[in-house]
Amino acid sequence: MSQITIEEELKKSYLEYSLSVIIGRAIPDVRDGLKPVHRRILYAMHELGNSYNRAYKKSARVVGDVIGKYHPHGDSAVYDALVRMAQEFSMRDPLVDGQGNFGSIDGDAAAAMRYTEARMSKLSSEFLADLEKKTVDFRDNYDNSLQEPSVLPTKVPNLLLNGTSGIAVGMATNIPPHNLGELIDGTAHLLDNPDCEIADLTDFIKGPDFPTGALCFGGQGLREAYETGRGSIKIRGVLHVEESKTGRQSIVITEIPYALNKSNLVEKIAQLVGEGKIEGVSDLRDESDRKGIRIVIDLKKGAIADIIINSLYKFTQLESSFGINMMAVSGNRPMLMNLKQVLSAFLEHRREVIIRRTRFDLDKCEKRAHILEGLRIALDNIDEVVRIIRASRSGDDARIALMERFELSKVQAQAILDMRLQRLTNLEHEKLLEEYAEILKKIEYFNSILANEEVLKGVIRDELAEIKENYSTPRKTVLMDQNPDDIDIEDLIPDEDAVITLSRRGYIKRTPLSNYQKQKRGGKGIAGVQTKDGDFIRTFLTTTNHQFLLLFTSKGKMFKIKVHQVPEASRIARGAHIANLLPLEKDETIATAMTMREFEEERFFLFVTKNGMIKRSSIALYRNCRQSGIRAVAMRDDDQLITVQEVQADSEAVLVTKDGTSIRFSCHDARPMGRVASGVKGIALRPGDEVVSGVVTGDPERVQLFTVSQGGYGKRTEIDQHRLQTRGGKGIISMRVTAKTGKVLGAIMVSPEDEVVLLTSGNKIIRMGVKDVSLVGRATQGVRLVRMDDGDFAVGFDLVQDAGDEGGSEFEGEEIE
């Protein structure tokens, strides 16, 4: 007994299994565009006489024939395939005419097969035409008891017409549906111009044509798919804006992308509205019926429809990608094929089918002509034929006598003996001669097809034209030249001033700056963010909607989003959690935030850590940022990133510590480093001290250091009072820290014309002019900026640039859970 290793046996068995799945189940044949299960369904219906012009039959009967005779798999798999072939939203041109519940675009399952009925569609008859004329090879079924066709002699380029999708072992296919009329035009052009380029074919075949319509953005991705077999396109649903008599607007979705579950789309929109990612929606309802899709989104008064439309495209599958992968079985092996190869394979199949059909018809006509020739001889000599027959003792003797007398074949002699007496009439004689003449013409025509390639092409061309005339329908999908990525939501959002707030627990929001009113120094402030116990605002930025919001985490990572992508909320609302926007790690918090429009090579970031480390890196290194963030600076385990500032090569920086020490140095002292470097020492800290701020000097209009303490005290100091030192030193006193002032909260550079917004842990907000704060010496404690309740302390402040007095008022809003 021979022995083999288990490795070899497993390899051999798995390869055989893979081939079975690829060829026998998942990948369609390029010639008829059908997988075995679909081919067997159509053939079983053909054998049952279940054609389009006959009565429907129970789906269970069709499924039973398929699994009992040809497809040794589960009945549910076969029924699911039959159901899909009958769904108008799944097939561009359905191959099965279903009666009953065959599912819906909402994802509803079809009724059980015992309830539904089916028959072939009229188009399906073209798949099986001439099957009985030996046009294709037949093979044994799974138990060798019956024969089934290995491919159907289809007249329709079905692989591209209805498309397909399937996952095999190690490969997959995903082909979109196309328009039949365009496919026929492209195929006919290839027939007449076999050396044409793929670009010539795309003049006829513009792009996919989905049964659900929608908009198709092909562009380079579609060209790559047609040229290489792989590519990607974008599909967008179709919608429009309706306005009611009261002036309220509604967005109405009438077409959705291919293979999208409509019910899931509606649920997703409702979810996004509930989460606040899509704002300005007052009502959402599905008004779809048998006439078509109609999803209505009612807008609130003042909502901008274009912004909501772009949000729908961005956050839902109303815009989706379709990855084209034109994998098909050709020559009994899977191949990635381009557009020309697919159409060429179909044309070659049609050539073979027509040749085999012609040979079958020619053979049949020649046999009939042979018989008619004998009958003509008999009629011309009818008296002698009758005499021979009457004189013969038996039929065999008569046949032999006729063969010898008139040099007939056995078949001709037998046909004379089988001829009825009524054929002896003059009328029947004339009919026989006419039939004979007609048969001779057919024989001549069939011979010309087999002998002349141009005649064969003419037959193919005529049949294609007939298919187009009888079955083509107008295009449903609109092809767009413009790339959807070219449509920027920023074009629809005004670049207005905004305030970004971030709480200690990570709640972020965007609020128009006009919601905050200007007050005099020492005021009580207005109601700010409603936070939960133990939470308070720690970051407060003034910016504009079109800028980038750069978020640097305590672990040294950087995230980049647009300001307008931050959910907008009222002044007293808590906002959305930062985890909804950024993929933060456990125990990772946002350390600092800044805004920027462009990332230029000659500009630099200055990173400052709690332990006094600094790093200067080119901003251009941070231009490309993944959605998952990038490493901005290497951090030691016991250190944290506290701030990032933009600097020039000749800028000067000031580091301020919580104990009131500061150091001023030139950024030249920190050489430019790579993106993931850890940096150099900026200040030598005393025990227990840490850096709380890093500011940049150099603005000729802002030459004063504005320092704020946690106790609500602040002061202005001329920057010249902080002498220039070498980085790494211990620094000098910047603010006198007492129990009344509390530790230093931070510092910024200001001018007398600037305004500052200050926030407290009690969620009070005060906006004041810088000139209202006294200009004092470096070692002083400053003046009171805001009166705070017991236990409250200052938690954040920021500069308001070029802001006038809006004279605002209390702004009411709901807390966002």
Tab-separated table of N, CA and C in Angstrom, residues 62 305 317 408 438 454 528 568 615 619 650 655 703 711 723 779 813:
chain	number	residue	atom	x	y	z
A	62	VAL	N	-40.035	24.196	-9.165
A	62	VAL	CA	-38.803	24.519	-9.883
A	62	VAL	C	-37.593	24.177	-9.030
A	305	ALA	N	-30.416	73.540	3.394
A	305	ALA	CA	-30.636	72.216	2.803
A	305	ALA	C	-29.353	71.626	2.244
A	317	GLN	N	-24.895	55.807	3.698
A	317	GLN	CA	-24.596	55.091	2.461
A	317	GLN	C	-25.362	55.651	1.278
A	408	LEU	N	-32.289	4.981	-55.982
A	408	LEU	CA	-32.640	5.700	-54.755
A	408	LEU	C	-31.897	5.103	-53.557
A	438	GLU	N	-37.177	25.724	-51.687
A	438	GLU	CA	-36.881	26.481	-50.465
A	438	GLU	C	-35.763	25.829	-49.678
A	454	GLU	N	-17.806	37.071	-43.276
A	454	GLU	CA	-18.644	38.267	-43.315
A	454	GLU	C	-20.116	37.932	-43.185
A	528	GLY	N	-22.542	79.747	31.428
A	528	GLY	CA	-21.777	79.063	30.399
A	528	GLY	C	-22.239	77.640	30.225
A	568	GLU	N	-22.025	71.554	16.437
A	568	GLU	CA	-22.422	72.857	16.972
A	568	GLU	C	-23.453	72.663	18.077
A	615	LYS	N	10.540	70.959	21.757
A	615	LYS	CA	10.987	70.454	20.456
A	615	LYS	C	10.466	71.381	19.369
A	619	ILE	N	6.324	72.533	10.389
A	619	ILE	CA	4.880	72.273	10.315
A	619	ILE	C	4.556	71.376	9.128
A	650	ASP	N	13.218	82.641	13.820
A	650	ASP	CA	13.807	83.672	14.675
A	650	ASP	C	12.896	84.066	15.829
A	655	LEU	N	8.487	80.148	28.554
A	655	LEU	CA	7.867	79.059	29.302
A	655	LEU	C	7.514	79.581	30.681
A	703	VAL	N	3.225	92.898	22.716
A	703	VAL	CA	4.518	92.909	23.408
A	703	VAL	C	4.331	92.812	24.921
A	711	GLY	N	-6.750	81.629	40.971
A	711	GLY	CA	-7.626	82.371	41.872
A	711	GLY	C	-8.357	83.505	41.195
A	723	ARG	N	14.133	89.046	30.711
A	723	ARG	CA	15.365	89.105	29.914
A	723	ARG	C	15.570	87.811	29.135
A	779	ALA	N	7.248	90.963	38.989
A	779	ALA	CA	7.171	90.165	40.222
A	779	ALA	C	5.922	90.462	41.041
A	813	GLY	N	-30.255	77.168	25.870
A	813	GLY	CA	-30.055	75.979	25.051
A	813	GLY	C	-30.247	74.740	25.880
